[in-house]
Amino acid sequence: MKLTDREKELRFKTALDAIDEILDPSNIENTLQNVCVILSERIPYFDWVGFYLVDREREGELVLGPFVGAPTEHVRIPFGKGICGQAAERKETFVVQDVTQEDNYLACSVEVKSEIVVPIMSGDRVLGELDIDSHELEPFSDVDRRYLETLCNRLATLFGE
Ligand code: SME
């Protein structure tokens, strides 16, 4: 389902409003799970929505957190590996509109055609990231990037760091 940027704006606005209502710093796990549910329910081309969090014991490694969608074998991802690992290393949003064009990619399912990964930052430090897979080709625009970055900035405040 292709949405215009205007339609996306409306959906993201209501999704972020709903998320603002459920942010709970005393239960981050639950909050992140609810964020996954809200995004996957309201944005039709978000087919897998999940979080990877930086392992506190092993800096430089991401561990799978709450998610909605098909189970993935990629439970731990070192920085630099795959789209997730590259986003963590670069400390910036990584958009791949067609995963077949990306050599450094960890496939989760053959249905996935595109992916966007947005780091959750505290100053210069990566705390984790929001990872979204889509079964559509080239579904992401600047609207997705802008709203998801706003969301991740808000989520960063939950960690209190
Ligand atoms: N495709 C990701 C791996 C995680 S799954 O999308 C859930 C990557 O290349 O890093």
mmCIF file of C-alpha atoms in Angstrom, residues 12-141:
data_model
loop_
_atom_site.group_PDB
_atom_site.id
_atom_site.type_symbol
_atom_site.label_atom_id
_atom_site.label_comp_id
_atom_site.label_asym_id
_atom_site.label_seq_id
_atom_site.Cartn_x
_atom_site.Cartn_y
_atom_site.Cartn_z
ATOM 1 C CA PHE A 12 2.744 9.380 11.912
ATOM 2 C CA LYS A 13 1.216 12.293 13.837
ATOM 3 C CA THR A 14 -1.478 10.117 15.389
ATOM 4 C CA ALA A 15 1.020 7.309 16.010
ATOM 5 C CA LEU A 16 3.421 9.636 17.816
ATOM 6 C CA ASP A 17 0.555 11.136 19.841
ATOM 7 C CA ALA A 18 -0.475 7.623 20.893
ATOM 8 C CA ILE A 19 3.134 6.791 21.757
ATOM 9 C CA ASP A 20 3.473 9.944 23.888
ATOM 10 C CA GLU A 21 0.601 8.577 26.004
ATOM 11 C CA ILE A 22 2.322 5.268 26.743
ATOM 12 C CA LEU A 23 5.916 6.366 27.432
ATOM 13 C CA ASP A 24 6.840 4.894 30.805
ATOM 14 C CA PRO A 25 10.455 5.304 32.001
ATOM 15 C CA SER A 26 9.779 2.826 34.816
ATOM 16 C CA ASN A 27 9.075 0.048 32.294
ATOM 17 C CA ILE A 28 11.201 0.540 29.200
ATOM 18 C CA GLU A 29 10.719 -3.024 27.918
ATOM 19 C CA ASN A 30 6.954 -2.649 27.961
ATOM 20 C CA THR A 31 7.105 0.813 26.427
ATOM 21 C CA LEU A 32 9.255 -0.380 23.533
ATOM 22 C CA GLN A 33 6.917 -3.328 22.937
ATOM 23 C CA ASN A 34 3.950 -0.951 22.794
ATOM 24 C CA VAL A 35 5.810 1.341 20.393
ATOM 25 C CA CYS A 36 6.296 -1.664 18.076
ATOM 26 C CA VAL A 37 2.589 -2.469 18.241
ATOM 27 C CA ILE A 38 1.491 1.117 17.550
ATOM 28 C CA LEU A 39 3.841 1.598 14.598
ATOM 29 C CA SER A 40 3.082 -1.762 13.001
ATOM 30 C CA GLU A 41 -0.681 -1.243 13.372
ATOM 31 C CA ARG A 42 -0.746 2.302 11.990
ATOM 32 C CA ILE A 43 1.843 2.248 9.230
ATOM 33 C CA PRO A 44 0.750 -0.386 6.686
ATOM 34 C CA TYR A 45 4.137 -0.940 5.050
ATOM 35 C CA PHE A 46 5.946 -1.523 8.385
ATOM 36 C CA ASP A 47 5.999 -5.328 8.364
ATOM 37 C CA TRP A 48 8.602 -5.951 11.070
ATOM 38 C CA VAL A 49 9.197 -3.375 13.790
ATOM 39 C CA GLY A 50 11.726 -3.984 16.523
ATOM 40 C CA PHE A 51 14.467 -2.666 18.729
ATOM 41 C CA TYR A 52 18.076 -3.654 19.090
ATOM 42 C CA LEU A 53 19.761 -2.429 22.267
ATOM 43 C CA VAL A 54 23.478 -2.046 22.874
ATOM 44 C CA ASP A 55 24.698 -4.802 25.194
ATOM 45 C CA ARG A 56 25.877 -3.176 28.409
ATOM 46 C CA GLU A 57 28.294 -6.046 29.080
ATOM 47 C CA ARG A 58 29.712 -6.179 25.565
ATOM 48 C CA GLU A 59 29.937 -2.685 24.042
ATOM 49 C CA GLY A 60 29.958 -2.962 20.276
ATOM 50 C CA GLU A 61 27.217 -5.550 20.147
ATOM 51 C CA LEU A 62 23.485 -5.155 19.626
ATOM 52 C CA VAL A 63 20.976 -7.477 21.267
ATOM 53 C CA LEU A 64 17.446 -8.005 20.007
ATOM 54 C CA GLY A 65 14.827 -6.310 22.186
ATOM 55 C CA PRO A 66 11.037 -6.065 21.851
ATOM 56 C CA PHE A 67 9.645 -6.557 18.345
ATOM 57 C CA VAL A 68 6.480 -7.253 16.378
ATOM 58 C CA GLY A 69 6.710 -9.509 13.320
ATOM 59 C CA ALA A 70 8.310 -12.766 12.316
ATOM 60 C CA PRO A 71 10.935 -14.188 14.698
ATOM 61 C CA THR A 72 14.499 -13.502 13.551
ATOM 62 C CA GLU A 73 17.689 -15.532 13.927
ATOM 63 C CA HIS A 74 19.648 -12.272 14.254
ATOM 64 C CA VAL A 75 19.500 -11.994 18.017
ATOM 65 C CA ARG A 76 22.993 -10.498 18.402
ATOM 66 C CA ILE A 77 24.562 -8.210 15.801
ATOM 67 C CA PRO A 78 28.092 -6.770 16.109
ATOM 68 C CA PHE A 79 28.579 -3.093 15.194
ATOM 69 C CA GLY A 80 29.472 -2.845 11.503
ATOM 70 C CA LYS A 81 27.551 -5.973 10.502
ATOM 71 C CA GLY A 82 24.362 -5.770 8.455
ATOM 72 C CA ILE A 83 22.259 -2.662 8.117
ATOM 73 C CA CYS A 84 21.718 -2.561 11.890
ATOM 74 C CA GLY A 85 25.411 -2.835 12.687
ATOM 75 C CA GLN A 86 26.316 -0.201 10.112
ATOM 76 C CA ALA A 87 23.737 2.258 11.473
ATOM 77 C CA ALA A 88 25.167 1.763 14.985
ATOM 78 C CA GLU A 89 28.693 2.388 13.728
ATOM 79 C CA ARG A 90 27.761 5.450 11.666
ATOM 80 C CA LYS A 91 25.486 6.796 14.402
ATOM 81 C CA GLU A 92 22.976 7.887 11.816
ATOM 82 C CA THR A 93 19.801 6.726 10.139
ATOM 83 C CA PHE A 94 20.392 4.126 7.444
ATOM 84 C CA VAL A 95 17.752 3.765 4.725
ATOM 85 C CA VAL A 96 17.921 0.866 2.262
ATOM 86 C CA GLN A 97 15.135 1.112 -0.312
ATOM 87 C CA ASP A 98 16.073 -2.206 -1.959
ATOM 88 C CA VAL A 99 17.913 -4.769 0.157
ATOM 89 C CA THR A 100 19.192 -6.620 -2.935
ATOM 90 C CA GLN A 101 21.419 -3.585 -3.577
ATOM 91 C CA GLU A 102 23.070 -3.760 -0.149
ATOM 92 C CA ASP A 103 26.011 -6.187 0.185
ATOM 93 C CA ASN A 104 26.362 -5.857 3.954
ATOM 94 C CA TYR A 105 22.874 -7.111 4.792
ATOM 95 C CA LEU A 106 21.566 -9.783 7.168
ATOM 96 C CA ALA A 107 18.444 -11.322 5.658
ATOM 97 C CA CYS A 108 15.577 -12.116 8.020
ATOM 98 C CA SER A 109 13.006 -13.278 5.516
ATOM 99 C CA VAL A 110 12.797 -13.430 1.727
ATOM 100 C CA GLU A 111 9.729 -11.229 1.890
ATOM 101 C CA VAL A 112 11.692 -8.235 3.169
ATOM 102 C CA LYS A 113 12.489 -5.772 0.404
ATOM 103 C CA SER A 114 13.567 -2.629 2.249
ATOM 104 C CA GLU A 115 14.696 -1.495 5.679
ATOM 105 C CA ILE A 116 15.198 1.656 7.758
ATOM 106 C CA VAL A 117 17.273 1.744 10.932
ATOM 107 C CA VAL A 118 17.290 4.755 13.268
ATOM 108 C CA PRO A 119 19.790 4.951 16.144
ATOM 109 C CA ILE A 120 18.689 5.974 19.635
ATOM 110 C CA MET A 121 21.426 8.296 20.847
ATOM 111 C CA SER A 122 22.464 9.821 24.154
ATOM 112 C CA GLY A 123 24.830 12.573 23.070
ATOM 113 C CA ASP A 124 27.490 10.773 21.073
ATOM 114 C CA ARG A 125 26.675 7.304 22.452
ATOM 115 C CA VAL A 126 24.416 4.762 20.759
ATOM 116 C CA LEU A 127 21.927 3.237 23.226
ATOM 117 C CA GLY A 128 20.095 1.139 20.680
ATOM 118 C CA GLU A 129 18.117 1.451 17.502
ATOM 119 C CA LEU A 130 14.714 1.119 15.941
ATOM 120 C CA ASP A 131 14.733 -1.322 13.026
ATOM 121 C CA ILE A 132 11.895 -1.521 10.504
ATOM 122 C CA ASP A 133 11.546 -3.961 7.601
ATOM 123 C CA SER A 134 9.062 -3.572 4.771
ATOM 124 C CA HIS A 135 7.776 -6.028 2.204
ATOM 125 C CA GLU A 136 7.526 -3.105 -0.251
ATOM 126 C CA LEU A 137 10.239 -1.712 -2.476
ATOM 127 C CA GLU A 138 11.217 1.930 -1.920
ATOM 128 C CA PRO A 139 8.477 2.690 0.618
ATOM 129 C CA PHE A 140 10.427 5.238 2.693
ATOM 130 C CA SER A 141 10.519 9.003 2.204
#
